[in-house]
Amino acid sequence: MSIRVENLIHIYDKGMPTEQLALDNISFTAEDGQMVGIIGHTGSGKSTLLQHLNGLLKPDSGRIVIGGTDITEPGVSMVQIRKKIGLVFQYPEYQLFEETVAKDVAFGPKNLGLSQEEIDERVREAIELVGLDFETIKDRSPFDLSGGQKRRVAIAGVVAMRPEVLILDEPTAGLDPKAHKDVLAMVEEVHRRTGNITILVSHNMADIARLCDKIIVIDSGKLVTTGTPYEVFSKKDELRAVGLELPPVTKFTESLRERGLQLESTILDIDQAADQIAAYLKRKAK
Amino acid sequence: MIRDITIGQYFPGNSVIHRLDPRVKIIATLLFIIEIFIVDNFLGFAVAGLCLGAVIAVSRVPLGYIVRGLKPILIILLFTFALNMFMIDGHILWQWGFLKITAEGLRTAVFMAIRLILLIIGSSMLTLCTRPLSLTDGIERLLSPFKKIGLPAHEIAMMMTIALRFIPTLLEETDKIMKAQQARGADFETGNLIHRAKSLIPILVPLFVSAFRIAQDLAMAMEARCYRGGEHRTRMNEMKFKGRDYAAFALLALFLAVIIVESRIF
Ligand SMILES: Nc1ncnc2c1ncn2[C@@H]1O[C@H](COP(=O)(O)OP(=O)(O)OP(=O)(O)O)[C@@H](O)[C@H]1O
Ligand SMILES: [Mg+2]
């Protein structure tokens, strides 16, 4: 499975006074096993881009080829696309509606027309995969859960569809630090287990730097730059120009460098930073 | 999509129509609606249509935008048209089995369609050219004489303000929820009536939950700022009739006179 997006353009409210160019000529690719991060200032078009990837929005021009199928062509089966591409929306807990957690998670698989046994099995697997205890939670009302639990149930609802591409729009927005860590660990776990493409939108640069193999930076609908975390976070000034920050560790080591410490440029994680600083101190002691 | 609905929406602008006192516009719209019902011949409609056209031209709201607002009621329009066309007895023009079109039916159908279109465009001009806030302010002022007989004018106006304010929010919310359920494979477009009604549950439940959450938050925010109804509230912009408002009243009177004379003569 691979994703190829070519020259994607999307205009909201075309022909109205509020017309807005939300995506302006976006192109990128993603391969199996990759975790792709999308970053950009609020209102830059990230959510709009994600909604194109499973056919919820149609582009005004451009192509999206997923696993050899151009999903922008008329007549493509939407059910087939949504089977392959799972999209978890921003604040997905607001879409829970069933009486029990198990029923809500089963909604997606049911729409795929699976057998009851298959549905039950997937529901159990998905709920456990998101780090909840199936037996204790399955008969509770989703509306009585805590915010973090609701978020996990909502994500389980998409995971249970076993998509070949999992897309998450700010899965950690508004969560406390513990839930934040848990949800990300869960995303990582799902990604590792399936070996599929995962696409992640986040405003947290440290998470993006740590988790992703590839980063796409967009600003007012335009692709600013793309590359590995190392390549992207080396372009400090370019990022600052579009209102983005470096991950805290990188910022810290950058300011150490500015004060004259001889460190390698663009350090992305804490261990690497510690090694470099220790090495510098040892060199200096000699 | 669901966002295409333009009825009740405000179209930002700075024309004379936009700047008129909201009370003038409300009264004018009410009179226009009454007249549309008084008129009983096509010439009257022509006059009303001409005046409405002039108002649209002055307001600089694009005609395409207004026409697009008619789309959601197209079905109602076609339905009444067909009903009138086939159901009224008279001189038969065309017949096929039990279906027949009569001259009288056709006339009534066209007549009613024009009446409906004028009615809808006329009343949507009010909301297109008036900020929701000044609209409800205007309503509150117009209703305030009735406070003496116990009509809660301020509360009614406040309820309308809130309702108008949250229409776009709820539409946006509906759009989001629909997309999210579609992403989970929900299908709203195919299947029989029962299936489709059932497929609304995944939209309606989250929508109601959202609506209650929004209402609760709003109530709390209002209370936190000591809202306690209309007593002793003053406003930043006092409404006062200006020259252009009197001019509008004069034109309105003229329009009224023409329509009355016209329906007397013909
Ligand atoms: N349904 C819509 N109709 C009209 N305009 C929209 C719609 N959805 C988004 N927009 C506009 O398109 C632009 C991109 O929005 P989008 O939601 O994709 O941004 P985002 O990058 O996801 O932002 P955030 O980080 O705040 O979630 C914004 O300027 C927004 O106002
Ligand atoms: Mg977004």
PDB file of C-alpha atoms in Angstrom, chain A residues 92-111 123 137-145 150 153-154 157, chain B residues 181 184 198-207 209:
ATOM      1  CA  PRO A  92     -13.652  12.023  18.169  1.00  0.00           C
ATOM      2  CA  GLU A  93     -15.401  11.516  21.519  1.00  0.00           C
ATOM      3  CA  TYR A  94     -18.183  13.860  20.386  1.00  0.00           C
ATOM      4  CA  GLN A  95     -19.266  11.242  17.860  1.00  0.00           C
ATOM      5  CA  LEU A  96     -20.081   8.479  20.340  1.00  0.00           C
ATOM      6  CA  PHE A  97     -23.759   7.641  20.252  1.00  0.00           C
ATOM      7  CA  GLU A  98     -24.513   4.046  21.242  1.00  0.00           C
ATOM      8  CA  GLU A  99     -25.833   2.763  24.554  1.00  0.00           C
ATOM      9  CA  THR A 100     -22.746   0.738  25.328  1.00  0.00           C
ATOM     10  CA  VAL A 101     -19.074   0.970  24.524  1.00  0.00           C
ATOM     11  CA  ALA A 102     -19.057  -2.387  22.741  1.00  0.00           C
ATOM     12  CA  LYS A 103     -21.971  -1.387  20.503  1.00  0.00           C
ATOM     13  CA  ASP A 104     -20.316   1.889  19.620  1.00  0.00           C
ATOM     14  CA  VAL A 105     -17.050   0.258  18.643  1.00  0.00           C
ATOM     15  CA  ALA A 106     -19.037  -2.268  16.609  1.00  0.00           C
ATOM     16  CA  PHE A 107     -20.656   0.465  14.507  1.00  0.00           C
ATOM     17  CA  GLY A 108     -17.821   0.633  11.962  1.00  0.00           C
ATOM     18  CA  PRO A 109     -17.307  -3.125  11.501  1.00  0.00           C
ATOM     19  CA  LYS A 110     -21.078  -3.565  11.199  1.00  0.00           C
ATOM     20  CA  ASN A 111     -21.163  -1.040   8.363  1.00  0.00           C
ATOM     21  CA  VAL A 123     -14.423  -5.179  18.990  1.00  0.00           C
ATOM     22  CA  ILE A 137     -15.955  -1.427  30.023  1.00  0.00           C
ATOM     23  CA  LYS A 138     -17.959  -3.175  27.324  1.00  0.00           C
ATOM     24  CA  ASP A 139     -21.401  -2.651  28.884  1.00  0.00           C
ATOM     25  CA  ARG A 140     -20.869   0.861  30.209  1.00  0.00           C
ATOM     26  CA  SER A 141     -22.425   3.879  28.544  1.00  0.00           C
ATOM     27  CA  PRO A 142     -19.808   5.806  26.568  1.00  0.00           C
ATOM     28  CA  PHE A 143     -21.266   9.031  27.983  1.00  0.00           C
ATOM     29  CA  ASP A 144     -20.276   8.083  31.547  1.00  0.00           C
ATOM     30  CA  LEU A 145     -16.578   7.663  30.775  1.00  0.00           C
ATOM     31  CA  LYS A 150     -13.953   8.369  25.623  1.00  0.00           C
ATOM     32  CA  VAL A 153     -13.203   4.241  22.747  1.00  0.00           C
ATOM     33  CA  ALA A 154     -13.601   6.554  19.750  1.00  0.00           C
ATOM     34  CA  GLY A 157     -14.153   2.442  16.816  1.00  0.00           C
TER      35      GLY A 157
ATOM     36  CA  GLN B 181     -19.812   8.669  10.984  1.00  0.00           C
ATOM     37  CA  ARG B 184     -16.859   4.802  10.051  1.00  0.00           C
ATOM     38  CA  LYS B 198     -32.335   4.590  11.383  1.00  0.00           C
ATOM     39  CA  SER B 199     -29.123   5.927   9.895  1.00  0.00           C
ATOM     40  CA  LEU B 200     -29.968   9.305  11.422  1.00  0.00           C
ATOM     41  CA  ILE B 201     -29.497   8.025  14.966  1.00  0.00           C
ATOM     42  CA  PRO B 202     -25.686   8.181  14.815  1.00  0.00           C
ATOM     43  CA  ILE B 203     -26.032  11.857  13.836  1.00  0.00           C
ATOM     44  CA  LEU B 204     -28.867  12.938  16.090  1.00  0.00           C
ATOM     45  CA  VAL B 205     -27.593  11.509  19.363  1.00  0.00           C
ATOM     46  CA  PRO B 206     -24.205  13.260  19.248  1.00  0.00           C
ATOM     47  CA  LEU B 207     -25.901  16.405  17.935  1.00  0.00           C
ATOM     48  CA  VAL B 209     -25.447  15.889  23.299  1.00  0.00           C
TER      49      VAL B 209
END
